[in-house]
Amino acid sequence: MIFPINNIRNDFPILHRKVNGKPLVYFDNGATTQKPVAVIKAMEEAVFEYNSNIHRGVHTLSNVCTEAFEKAREKVARFIGAAHTHEVIFTRGTTESINLVTSSFGEMFLNANDEIILTEMEHHSNIVPWQLLQKRKGVRLNIVPIRDDGTLDMETFDAFLCENTKLVTIAHISNVLGTVNPVNEIVEKAHQRGIPVLIDGAQAIQHLSVNVTDLDCDFYAFSGHKMYAPTGIGILYGKEKWLNRMEPYHGGGEMIKHVSFKGTTFNELPYKFEAGTPNYTAAIGLGAAIDYIESVGLVNIREYENMLFDYAISRMSEIENVTFYGTSAHRTSLISFLLNGIHPFDTGTLLDKMGIAVRTGHHCAQPLMKRLNIQGTVRASFAMYNTCEEVDALINGLVKVRQLFG
Amino acid sequence: MTVNEIQNDIIEEFGVLTDWMDRYSLLIELGNELNDFDETYRVEQNLIEGCQSKVWLHAWMENGKIHYVADSDAIIVKGIIALLIKVLNGRTPDEILSSDLYFIDRIGLKEHLSPTRSNGLVAMVKQMRLYALAFKSIKN
């Protein structure tokens, strides 16, 4: 099949604008993706045609809005292959999803001296919540180191697994290195000892076909805005058996069955974890984003993005004096690098002058930067609407940066 | 020369460069020339940490005038530092406190002094003024 790149680009109006007088080349998709018209239309319709607070309402608009919201949940459940729709919890994003597990699962199942395994390549959002739990409850954190190619040191992972281990929490794809971690193997090994696994899928959900049932993970967290949906909406998938036993995260309306000052009973899943009015407009937008991704086909997207990634790697290797961070064969969607002797801030600033948006700095992964012994990297991250011509623009840009430095 | 005369000189120097590449090329050159930073000043208390780049700033008072030395790990930031030092170095606290640094905007580098850039420059300018305020109160 020929990938309909021109049609796709036309669906994203922002891609046609200029930045600093140059056509925009947007390679900061790992931070957030742009939104297709269909997503905005769905949200516009929700706001202008049937906006009303969901659930509880007896009137027509409330029912229509509730149906649209729950339909979005069904789409997410189907998209990730969840066994039950009520295993899909709406959150504000990956960060909140992880914090929900830390609070509710942590409160219920983790105690002093219990061990949690995480890795050196985690984003701060999968480190700091656990450090807070460490403070509160005295749990221990075992950090799996990385090898020089940016893959996990699985021997150390194996050695960490023991009877005290109560949770493994790990990124599906590293936001700095692009490494695709062996999550199947990790889940299998953890489960052999009855240890649950949380996967931070923020960088994976928009690139890989994720099936939580096949993967058999216990929790899977991701954000809408990195998969062409709006900001402020995210997902926590959790296995029913855990979610049922976990305490609510926030208290408030919607999440209760009955409230009295003698005692309160909680609503059933998933509402138990969705206190207050959720961002239903954004949830409807997320549903539309899934429709959009499925209309293009995740398999086609993957194939196209792989081609783009391979092209970018081969073109990048033409530039002299570049250091790549993350060189594993199992990586995807992004390239982290430094032009030797040039600070990432300088590279990023000069590329911006040429209309090219990349991310620079520590990428919210300071422990990983320490391991790599650098202050930061330049990161170009791809989405389905990027093109080989844009990769060429990046290469020309980098050549110019080099020239400016003489 | 007054603070504003120096600023006007800089505006003129950059004004003839119409292409952004030439302006940044000059900035990089200025950054590379700023090499007088004494390593003994590269200490925690002189560090202004931006999210994107680091700045070190040291200041002292001599004969009623303030002297600054500064450094950064990013060259573009260093180039802007060189300009700031050119404008504010060897000035009295009052001159520094009353200065309006309009040249940054006029040479098209305003974005680098925006708080959202988190490159340490905004905090550096603030710190330069705080030094002036501190030295002024010591003097009084």
Coordinates of C-alpha atoms in Angstrom, one line a residue:
Chain A
M1 CA 0.0 0.0 0.0
I2 CA 1.1 3.5 -0.7
F3 CA 1.0 5.6 2.5
P4 CA -1.3 8.6 1.9
I5 CA 1.2 11.1 3.3
N6 CA -0.2 14.1 1.4
N7 CA -3.7 13.5 2.6
I8 CA -2.5 12.9 6.1
R9 CA -0.5 16.2 6.1
N10 CA -3.6 18.0 4.9
D11 CA -5.5 16.7 7.9
F12 CA -3.1 18.6 10.2
P13 CA -3.4 22.4 9.5
I14 CA -0.5 23.4 11.7
L15 CA 2.0 21.6 9.4
H16 CA 1.4 24.2 6.7
R17 CA 2.4 27.2 8.8
K18 CA 5.8 28.9 8.8
V19 CA 8.1 29.4 11.7
N20 CA 10.7 32.1 11.6
G21 CA 9.8 32.6 7.9
K22 CA 10.6 28.9 7.1
P23 CA 8.2 26.0 6.5
L24 CA 7.6 24.3 9.9
V25 CA 9.4 21.0 10.3
Y26 CA 8.0 19.5 13.5
F27 CA 10.2 16.9 15.1
D28 CA 9.1 17.3 18.7
N29 CA 6.4 14.6 18.6
G30 CA 7.8 12.8 21.6
A31 CA 6.8 15.8 23.6
T32 CA 3.4 16.2 22.0
T33 CA 1.8 15.5 18.6
Q34 CA -0.2 17.8 16.4
K35 CA -4.0 17.3 16.1
P36 CA -5.9 16.4 13.0
V37 CA -9.0 18.3 12.0
A38 CA -11.2 15.3 12.8
V39 CA -10.2 15.5 16.5
I40 CA -11.0 19.2 16.7
K41 CA -14.3 18.7 14.9
A42 CA -15.3 16.0 17.3
M43 CA -14.6 18.3 20.3
E44 CA -16.2 21.2 18.6
E45 CA -19.3 19.2 18.0
A46 CA -19.3 18.1 21.7
V47 CA -19.0 21.6 22.9
F48 CA -21.4 23.3 20.5
E49 CA -24.0 20.5 20.0
Y50 CA -24.4 18.5 23.2
N51 CA -22.2 19.9 26.0
S52 CA -23.6 18.8 29.3
N53 CA -22.2 17.2 32.4
I54 CA -22.0 13.5 32.1
H55 CA -23.7 10.8 34.1
R56 CA -26.5 11.4 36.6
G57 CA -28.4 13.7 34.2
V58 CA -32.0 12.9 33.2
H59 CA -32.1 15.3 30.4
T60 CA -31.3 14.6 26.7
L61 CA -28.0 16.5 26.4
S62 CA -26.5 14.8 29.4
N63 CA -27.4 11.5 28.0
V64 CA -25.9 12.2 24.6
C65 CA -22.7 13.5 26.2
T66 CA -22.5 10.5 28.5
E67 CA -22.9 8.2 25.6
A68 CA -20.2 9.9 23.7
F69 CA -17.9 9.8 26.7
E70 CA -18.5 6.1 27.3
K71 CA -18.1 5.4 23.6
A72 CA -14.7 6.9 23.8
R73 CA -13.8 4.6 26.7
E74 CA -15.0 1.7 24.6
K75 CA -12.8 2.8 21.7
V76 CA -9.8 3.0 24.0
A77 CA -10.6 -0.5 25.5
R78 CA -10.8 -2.0 22.0
F79 CA -7.7 -0.1 20.8
I80 CA -5.5 -1.5 23.6
G81 CA -7.2 -4.9 23.7
A82 CA -8.5 -4.6 27.2
A83 CA -10.6 -7.5 28.4
H84 CA -13.2 -5.2 30.0
T85 CA -14.2 -1.6 29.2
H86 CA -14.3 -0.8 33.0
E87 CA -10.5 -1.5 33.1
V88 CA -10.0 1.8 31.3
I89 CA -9.7 4.8 33.6
F90 CA -9.6 8.3 32.3
T91 CA -6.9 10.4 33.9
R92 CA -5.2 13.7 33.0
G93 CA -2.3 11.9 31.4
T94 CA 0.5 9.4 31.9
T95 CA 1.8 11.3 35.0
E96 CA -1.5 11.1 36.7
S97 CA -2.0 7.5 35.7
I98 CA 1.3 6.5 37.3
N99 CA 0.5 8.6 40.4
L100 CA -2.8 6.9 40.7
V101 CA -1.1 3.5 40.8
T102 CA 1.5 4.8 43.3
S103 CA -1.1 6.1 45.6
S104 CA -3.9 3.5 45.4
F105 CA -1.9 0.4 44.7
G106 CA 1.0 1.6 46.8
E107 CA -1.2 2.4 49.8
M108 CA -2.9 -1.0 49.6
F109 CA -0.2 -3.4 48.7
L110 CA 3.2 -1.9 49.4
N111 CA 4.9 -1.7 52.8
A112 CA 8.3 -0.9 54.4
N113 CA 11.1 -2.8 52.8
D114 CA 9.1 -4.0 49.9
E115 CA 11.0 -3.6 46.7
I116 CA 10.1 -1.9 43.5
I117 CA 12.1 -2.4 40.3
L118 CA 12.4 0.5 37.9
T119 CA 15.1 1.4 35.4
E120 CA 17.8 4.0 34.8
M121 CA 16.0 5.2 31.7
E122 CA 12.7 6.2 33.3
H123 CA 11.1 9.6 32.7
H124 CA 10.9 11.6 36.0
S125 CA 7.2 10.8 36.0
N126 CA 8.0 7.2 36.6
I127 CA 10.7 8.0 39.2
V128 CA 9.5 10.8 41.4
P129 CA 6.1 9.3 42.4
W130 CA 8.0 6.2 43.7
Q131 CA 10.4 8.3 45.6
L132 CA 7.5 10.0 47.3
L133 CA 6.1 6.6 48.2
Q134 CA 9.6 5.6 49.4
K135 CA 9.4 8.6 51.8
R136 CA 5.9 7.8 52.9
K137 CA 6.2 4.0 53.4
G138 CA 9.8 3.1 53.3
V139 CA 9.7 1.0 50.2
R140 CA 13.0 0.3 48.4
L141 CA 13.7 1.2 44.8
N142 CA 16.0 -1.1 42.7
I143 CA 17.2 0.6 39.6
V144 CA 18.1 -1.6 36.6
P145 CA 21.1 0.0 34.8
I146 CA 21.4 0.3 31.1
R147 CA 24.2 -1.0 28.8
D148 CA 26.1 1.3 26.6
D149 CA 23.8 0.7 23.6
G150 CA 20.9 1.9 25.6
T151 CA 19.3 -1.5 26.3
L152 CA 18.5 -2.7 29.8
D153 CA 20.9 -4.9 31.7
M154 CA 18.6 -7.8 31.9
E155 CA 21.0 -9.8 34.1
T156 CA 20.6 -7.2 36.8
F157 CA 16.9 -7.2 36.3
D158 CA 16.8 -11.0 36.8
A159 CA 19.0 -10.6 39.9
F160 CA 16.7 -8.0 41.4
L161 CA 13.6 -10.2 41.2
C162 CA 13.1 -11.8 44.6
E163 CA 10.5 -12.5 47.2
N164 CA 10.6 -8.9 48.4
T165 CA 9.8 -7.5 44.9
K166 CA 6.2 -6.2 44.9
L167 CA 6.1 -4.3 41.6
V168 CA 8.0 -3.7 38.4
T169 CA 7.5 -0.3 36.7
I170 CA 9.1 0.4 33.3
A171 CA 8.9 2.5 30.2
H172 CA 7.8 0.6 27.1
I173 CA 9.9 2.9 24.9
S174 CA 12.6 5.3 26.4
N175 CA 11.7 8.9 25.7
V176 CA 15.5 9.6 25.3
L177 CA 17.0 6.6 23.7
G178 CA 14.1 5.2 21.7
T179 CA 14.9 1.8 23.1
V180 CA 11.9 -0.6 22.9
N181 CA 12.2 -2.5 26.1
P182 CA 11.5 -6.3 26.2
V183 CA 8.2 -5.8 28.1
N184 CA 6.9 -9.3 27.1
E185 CA 9.9 -10.9 28.7
I186 CA 9.8 -8.6 31.8
V187 CA 6.1 -9.3 32.4
E188 CA 6.6 -13.1 32.0
K189 CA 9.5 -13.2 34.4
A190 CA 7.8 -11.0 36.9
H191 CA 4.6 -13.0 36.7
Q192 CA 6.5 -16.2 37.3
R193 CA 7.0 -14.8 40.8
G194 CA 3.5 -13.3 41.0
I195 CA 4.8 -9.7 40.7
P196 CA 2.6 -7.2 38.9
V197 CA 4.0 -4.9 36.2
L198 CA 3.2 -1.3 35.3
I199 CA 4.2 -0.1 31.9
D200 CA 4.7 3.6 31.0
G201 CA 3.4 3.5 27.4
A202 CA 3.7 7.3 26.8
Q203 CA 6.1 6.9 23.9
A204 CA 4.8 3.5 22.6
I205 CA 1.0 3.8 22.2
Q206 CA 1.2 6.0 19.1
H207 CA 3.8 3.8 17.4
L208 CA 3.3 0.2 18.3
S209 CA 0.3 -2.1 18.3
V210 CA -0.3 -2.5 22.1
N211 CA -2.5 -5.3 23.3
V212 CA -2.6 -5.3 27.0
T213 CA -4.3 -8.7 27.1
D214 CA -1.5 -10.4 25.0
L215 CA 1.1 -8.4 27.0
D216 CA -0.6 -9.5 30.2
C217 CA 0.7 -6.4 32.0
D218 CA -1.2 -5.4 35.2
F219 CA -1.2 -1.6 34.4
Y220 CA -0.5 0.4 31.3
A221 CA -0.4 4.2 31.3
F222 CA -0.4 6.7 28.4
S223 CA -1.4 10.2 27.4
G224 CA -3.8 11.3 24.7
H225 CA -1.8 14.3 23.5
K226 CA 1.1 12.1 22.3
M227 CA -1.3 10.2 20.1
Y228 CA -2.9 13.1 18.2
A229 CA -5.5 13.7 20.9
P230 CA -5.9 16.8 23.0
T231 CA -3.9 17.6 26.2
G232 CA -5.5 16.9 29.6
I233 CA -6.7 13.4 28.9
G234 CA -4.8 10.2 29.6
I235 CA -5.5 6.6 30.3
L236 CA -4.7 4.1 33.1
Y237 CA -5.5 0.6 32.1
G238 CA -5.5 -1.7 35.1
K239 CA -6.5 -5.3 35.5
E240 CA -9.9 -5.7 37.1
K241 CA -8.5 -7.9 39.9
W242 CA -6.2 -5.0 41.0
L243 CA -8.5 -2.1 40.5
N244 CA -11.3 -3.8 42.5
R245 CA -9.0 -4.2 45.5
M246 CA -7.4 -0.7 45.3
E247 CA -8.6 2.2 47.3
P248 CA -9.9 5.3 45.4
Y249 CA -7.3 7.8 44.3
H250 CA -9.3 11.0 44.8
G251 CA -12.5 11.5 46.7
G252 CA -15.5 13.5 45.4
G253 CA -18.5 13.3 43.3
E254 CA -19.1 10.5 40.7
M255 CA -16.9 8.0 42.5
I256 CA -19.3 7.2 45.4
K257 CA -22.3 4.9 45.7
H258 CA -23.6 6.3 49.0
V259 CA -22.3 9.1 51.2
S260 CA -23.1 9.6 54.9
F261 CA -21.1 10.9 57.8
K262 CA -21.1 7.4 59.2
G263 CA -19.4 6.0 56.2
T264 CA -19.2 6.2 52.4
T265 CA -19.4 3.3 49.9
F266 CA -17.7 3.7 46.6
N267 CA -19.0 3.4 43.1
E268 CA -18.0 0.5 40.8
L269 CA -15.2 0.5 38.2
P270 CA -14.2 2.6 36.5
Y271 CA -16.0 5.4 38.2
K272 CA -14.4 4.7 41.6
F273 CA -11.2 6.3 40.2
E274 CA -12.9 9.2 38.4
A275 CA -13.8 11.6 41.1
G276 CA -15.3 14.9 39.9
T277 CA -16.2 16.0 36.4
P278 CA -13.8 14.4 34.0
N279 CA -12.4 16.2 30.9
Y280 CA -15.1 14.6 28.8
T281 CA -14.6 16.9 25.8
A282 CA -11.0 15.8 25.6
A283 CA -12.0 12.2 26.1
I284 CA -14.3 12.5 23.1
G285 CA -11.3 14.0 21.3
L286 CA -9.2 11.0 22.2
G287 CA -11.9 8.7 20.8
A288 CA -11.7 10.6 17.5
A289 CA -7.9 10.4 17.5
I290 CA -8.2 6.6 17.8
D291 CA -10.7 6.6 14.9
Y292 CA -8.2 8.6 13.0
I293 CA -5.3 6.3 13.8
E294 CA -7.4 3.3 12.9
S295 CA -8.5 4.9 9.6
V296 CA -4.8 5.2 8.6
G297 CA -4.0 1.8 10.2
L298 CA -1.5 1.4 13.0
V299 CA 0.3 -1.3 10.9
N300 CA 0.7 1.2 8.0
I301 CA 1.8 3.9 10.4
R302 CA 4.4 1.6 11.9
E303 CA 5.7 0.6 8.5
Y304 CA 5.9 4.2 7.3
E305 CA 7.5 5.5 10.5
N306 CA 10.1 2.7 10.4
M307 CA 11.0 3.7 6.8
L308 CA 11.3 7.3 8.0
F309 CA 13.4 6.3 11.0
D310 CA 15.8 4.2 8.9
Y311 CA 16.1 7.0 6.4
A312 CA 16.9 9.5 9.2
I313 CA 19.5 7.2 10.7
S314 CA 21.2 6.7 7.4
R315 CA 21.2 10.5 6.6
M316 CA 22.4 11.4 10.1
S317 CA 25.3 9.1 9.7
E318 CA 26.5 11.2 6.8
I319 CA 27.2 14.1 9.2
E320 CA 30.6 14.0 10.8
N321 CA 31.3 14.2 14.5
V322 CA 27.9 13.1 15.8
T323 CA 27.3 11.1 18.9
F324 CA 24.2 9.0 19.0
Y325 CA 22.5 8.1 22.3
G326 CA 20.7 4.8 22.1
T327 CA 22.1 2.5 19.4
S328 CA 20.1 -0.7 20.1
A329 CA 18.6 -2.5 17.1
H330 CA 15.4 -2.5 19.1
R331 CA 14.6 1.2 19.0
T332 CA 12.1 3.3 17.2
S333 CA 10.5 6.7 16.6
L334 CA 13.2 9.1 17.8
I335 CA 16.9 9.9 17.5
S336 CA 18.9 11.4 20.3
F337 CA 22.2 12.9 19.4
L338 CA 24.8 15.6 20.0
L339 CA 26.9 17.4 17.4
N340 CA 30.3 16.9 19.2
G341 CA 31.5 20.1 20.8
I342 CA 28.2 22.0 20.4
H343 CA 25.8 22.4 23.3
P344 CA 22.3 21.1 22.6
F345 CA 20.8 24.5 23.5
D346 CA 22.8 26.1 20.7
T347 CA 21.9 23.4 18.2
G348 CA 18.2 23.6 19.1
T349 CA 18.2 27.4 19.0
L350 CA 19.8 27.5 15.5
L351 CA 17.5 24.8 14.1
D352 CA 14.5 26.8 15.4
K353 CA 15.7 29.8 13.3
M354 CA 15.4 27.4 10.3
G355 CA 11.8 26.5 11.3
I356 CA 12.9 23.1 12.7
A357 CA 11.4 22.1 16.0
V358 CA 13.4 19.6 18.1
R359 CA 13.6 19.1 21.8
T360 CA 16.9 19.7 23.7
G361 CA 18.0 19.2 27.2
H362 CA 17.6 16.4 29.8
H363 CA 14.2 15.3 28.6
C364 CA 13.0 14.9 32.2
A365 CA 15.4 12.0 32.6
Q366 CA 18.2 13.4 34.7
P367 CA 19.4 10.1 36.1
L368 CA 19.8 8.8 32.6
M369 CA 21.8 12.0 31.7
K370 CA 24.1 11.3 34.6
R371 CA 24.6 7.7 33.4
L372 CA 25.4 9.0 29.9
N373 CA 27.6 11.7 31.5
I374 CA 26.0 14.6 29.5
Q375 CA 23.9 17.6 30.2
G376 CA 21.4 16.8 27.6
T377 CA 20.8 15.7 24.0
V378 CA 19.1 17.0 20.9
R379 CA 16.1 14.8 20.2
A380 CA 14.2 14.5 16.9
S381 CA 11.1 12.4 17.3
F382 CA 8.8 11.4 14.5
A383 CA 5.1 11.0 13.8
M384 CA 3.0 9.6 11.0
Y385 CA 2.9 13.0 9.2
N386 CA 6.6 13.6 8.9
T387 CA 8.4 13.1 5.6
C388 CA 11.8 12.2 4.2
E389 CA 12.0 15.8 2.8
E390 CA 11.7 17.1 6.4
V391 CA 14.5 14.7 7.4
D392 CA 16.6 16.3 4.6
A393 CA 15.7 19.7 6.0
L394 CA 17.0 18.6 9.4
I395 CA 20.2 17.3 7.9
N396 CA 20.8 20.6 6.0
G397 CA 20.0 22.4 9.2
L398 CA 22.6 20.5 11.1
V399 CA 25.2 21.1 8.4
K400 CA 24.5 24.8 8.7
V401 CA 24.8 24.7 12.5
R402 CA 28.2 23.0 12.1
Q403 CA 29.2 25.8 9.6
L404 CA 28.2 28.5 12.0
F405 CA 30.5 27.0 14.6
G406 CA 33.3 27.0 12.1
Chain B
M1 CA 30.7 56.1 27.0
T2 CA 27.3 55.8 28.7
V3 CA 25.3 52.6 29.0
N4 CA 23.1 53.8 26.2
E5 CA 25.9 54.8 23.9
I6 CA 27.3 51.3 24.2
Q7 CA 23.9 49.8 23.6
N8 CA 23.5 52.0 20.5
D9 CA 26.9 50.8 19.2
I10 CA 25.8 47.2 19.6
I11 CA 22.5 47.9 17.8
E12 CA 24.5 49.4 15.0
E13 CA 26.9 46.5 14.8
F14 CA 24.1 44.0 14.6
G15 CA 21.9 46.3 12.4
V16 CA 24.1 45.9 9.4
L17 CA 23.7 42.1 9.6
T18 CA 20.4 41.5 7.9
D19 CA 20.6 37.7 7.8
W20 CA 19.9 35.8 11.0
M21 CA 22.9 33.5 10.3
D22 CA 25.3 36.5 10.3
R23 CA 23.8 37.7 13.6
Y24 CA 24.2 34.4 15.3
S25 CA 27.6 34.0 13.7
L26 CA 28.6 37.2 15.4
L27 CA 27.0 36.0 18.7
I28 CA 29.0 32.8 18.5
E29 CA 32.2 34.7 17.8
L30 CA 31.5 37.0 20.9
G31 CA 30.8 33.9 22.9
N32 CA 34.1 32.3 21.9
E33 CA 36.0 35.4 22.7
L34 CA 34.6 35.5 26.3
N35 CA 37.4 33.4 27.7
D36 CA 38.5 35.3 30.9
F37 CA 36.4 33.3 33.3
D38 CA 38.6 32.3 36.3
E39 CA 37.9 28.7 37.2
T40 CA 37.9 29.5 40.9
Y41 CA 34.6 31.3 40.3
R42 CA 33.0 28.1 38.8
V43 CA 31.4 27.2 42.1
E44 CA 27.9 26.4 43.3
Q45 CA 27.2 29.8 44.7
N46 CA 27.9 31.5 41.4
L47 CA 25.8 29.0 39.4
I48 CA 22.5 30.1 37.9
E49 CA 20.9 27.0 36.7
G50 CA 18.5 27.2 33.7
C51 CA 16.7 24.1 32.5
Q52 CA 18.5 24.3 29.2
S53 CA 21.9 25.8 30.0
K54 CA 24.0 26.9 32.9
V55 CA 25.3 30.4 33.7
W56 CA 28.0 31.3 36.3
L57 CA 28.2 34.9 37.4
H58 CA 30.7 36.5 39.7
A59 CA 30.8 40.2 40.7
W60 CA 32.9 42.5 42.8
M61 CA 33.2 46.3 43.6
E62 CA 36.2 48.3 42.9
N63 CA 36.4 52.1 43.3
G64 CA 32.7 52.4 43.4
K65 CA 32.2 50.4 40.2
I66 CA 31.0 46.9 39.7
H67 CA 32.8 44.3 37.7
Y68 CA 31.3 41.2 36.3
V69 CA 32.7 37.9 35.0
A70 CA 30.4 35.3 33.7
D71 CA 30.4 32.1 31.7
S72 CA 27.9 29.6 30.2
D73 CA 28.1 26.1 28.8
A74 CA 26.1 27.2 25.7
I75 CA 27.8 29.5 23.2
I76 CA 24.8 31.5 22.2
V77 CA 24.1 32.2 25.9
K78 CA 27.8 33.1 26.3
G79 CA 27.5 35.5 23.4
I80 CA 24.6 37.3 25.0
I81 CA 26.5 37.3 28.3
A82 CA 29.4 39.0 26.5
L83 CA 27.1 41.8 25.3
L84 CA 25.5 42.2 28.8
I85 CA 29.0 42.5 30.3
K86 CA 30.0 45.0 27.7
V87 CA 27.1 47.2 28.6
L88 CA 27.1 46.9 32.4
N89 CA 30.7 46.2 33.3
G90 CA 32.6 49.0 35.2
R91 CA 29.4 50.9 36.0
T92 CA 28.2 52.3 39.3
P93 CA 25.4 50.5 41.1
D94 CA 23.0 53.4 40.2
E95 CA 23.9 53.2 36.5
I96 CA 23.2 49.5 36.5
L97 CA 19.9 49.8 38.5
S98 CA 18.5 52.6 36.3
S99 CA 19.6 50.9 33.0
D100 CA 17.0 49.9 30.5
L101 CA 18.5 47.1 28.4
Y102 CA 16.7 47.8 25.2
F103 CA 19.4 46.6 22.9
I104 CA 18.5 42.9 23.4
D105 CA 15.1 43.6 21.8
R106 CA 16.5 45.8 19.1
I107 CA 19.0 43.2 17.8
G108 CA 16.3 40.5 17.7
L109 CA 17.4 38.5 20.7
K110 CA 14.5 39.3 22.9
E111 CA 13.3 35.6 22.8
H112 CA 16.4 34.6 24.7
L113 CA 15.5 36.9 27.6
S114 CA 12.0 35.5 27.9
P115 CA 11.3 33.6 31.1
T116 CA 10.0 30.6 29.1
R117 CA 13.4 30.0 27.5
S118 CA 14.9 28.8 30.8
N119 CA 18.4 29.3 29.6
G120 CA 19.5 31.1 32.7
L121 CA 19.8 34.6 31.1
V122 CA 16.7 36.1 32.7
A123 CA 18.0 35.0 36.1
M124 CA 21.4 36.3 35.2
V125 CA 20.2 39.8 34.4
K126 CA 18.2 39.8 37.6
Q127 CA 21.3 38.6 39.5
M128 CA 23.4 41.4 37.9
R129 CA 20.9 44.0 39.2
L130 CA 20.8 42.3 42.7
Y131 CA 24.6 42.6 42.9
A132 CA 24.2 46.3 42.1
L133 CA 21.6 46.7 44.8
A134 CA 23.7 44.8 47.4
F135 CA 26.9 46.8 46.6
K136 CA 24.9 50.0 46.8
S137 CA 23.6 49.2 50.3
I138 CA 27.1 48.1 51.5
K139 CA 28.4 51.5 50.2
N140 CA 25.7 53.4 52.0

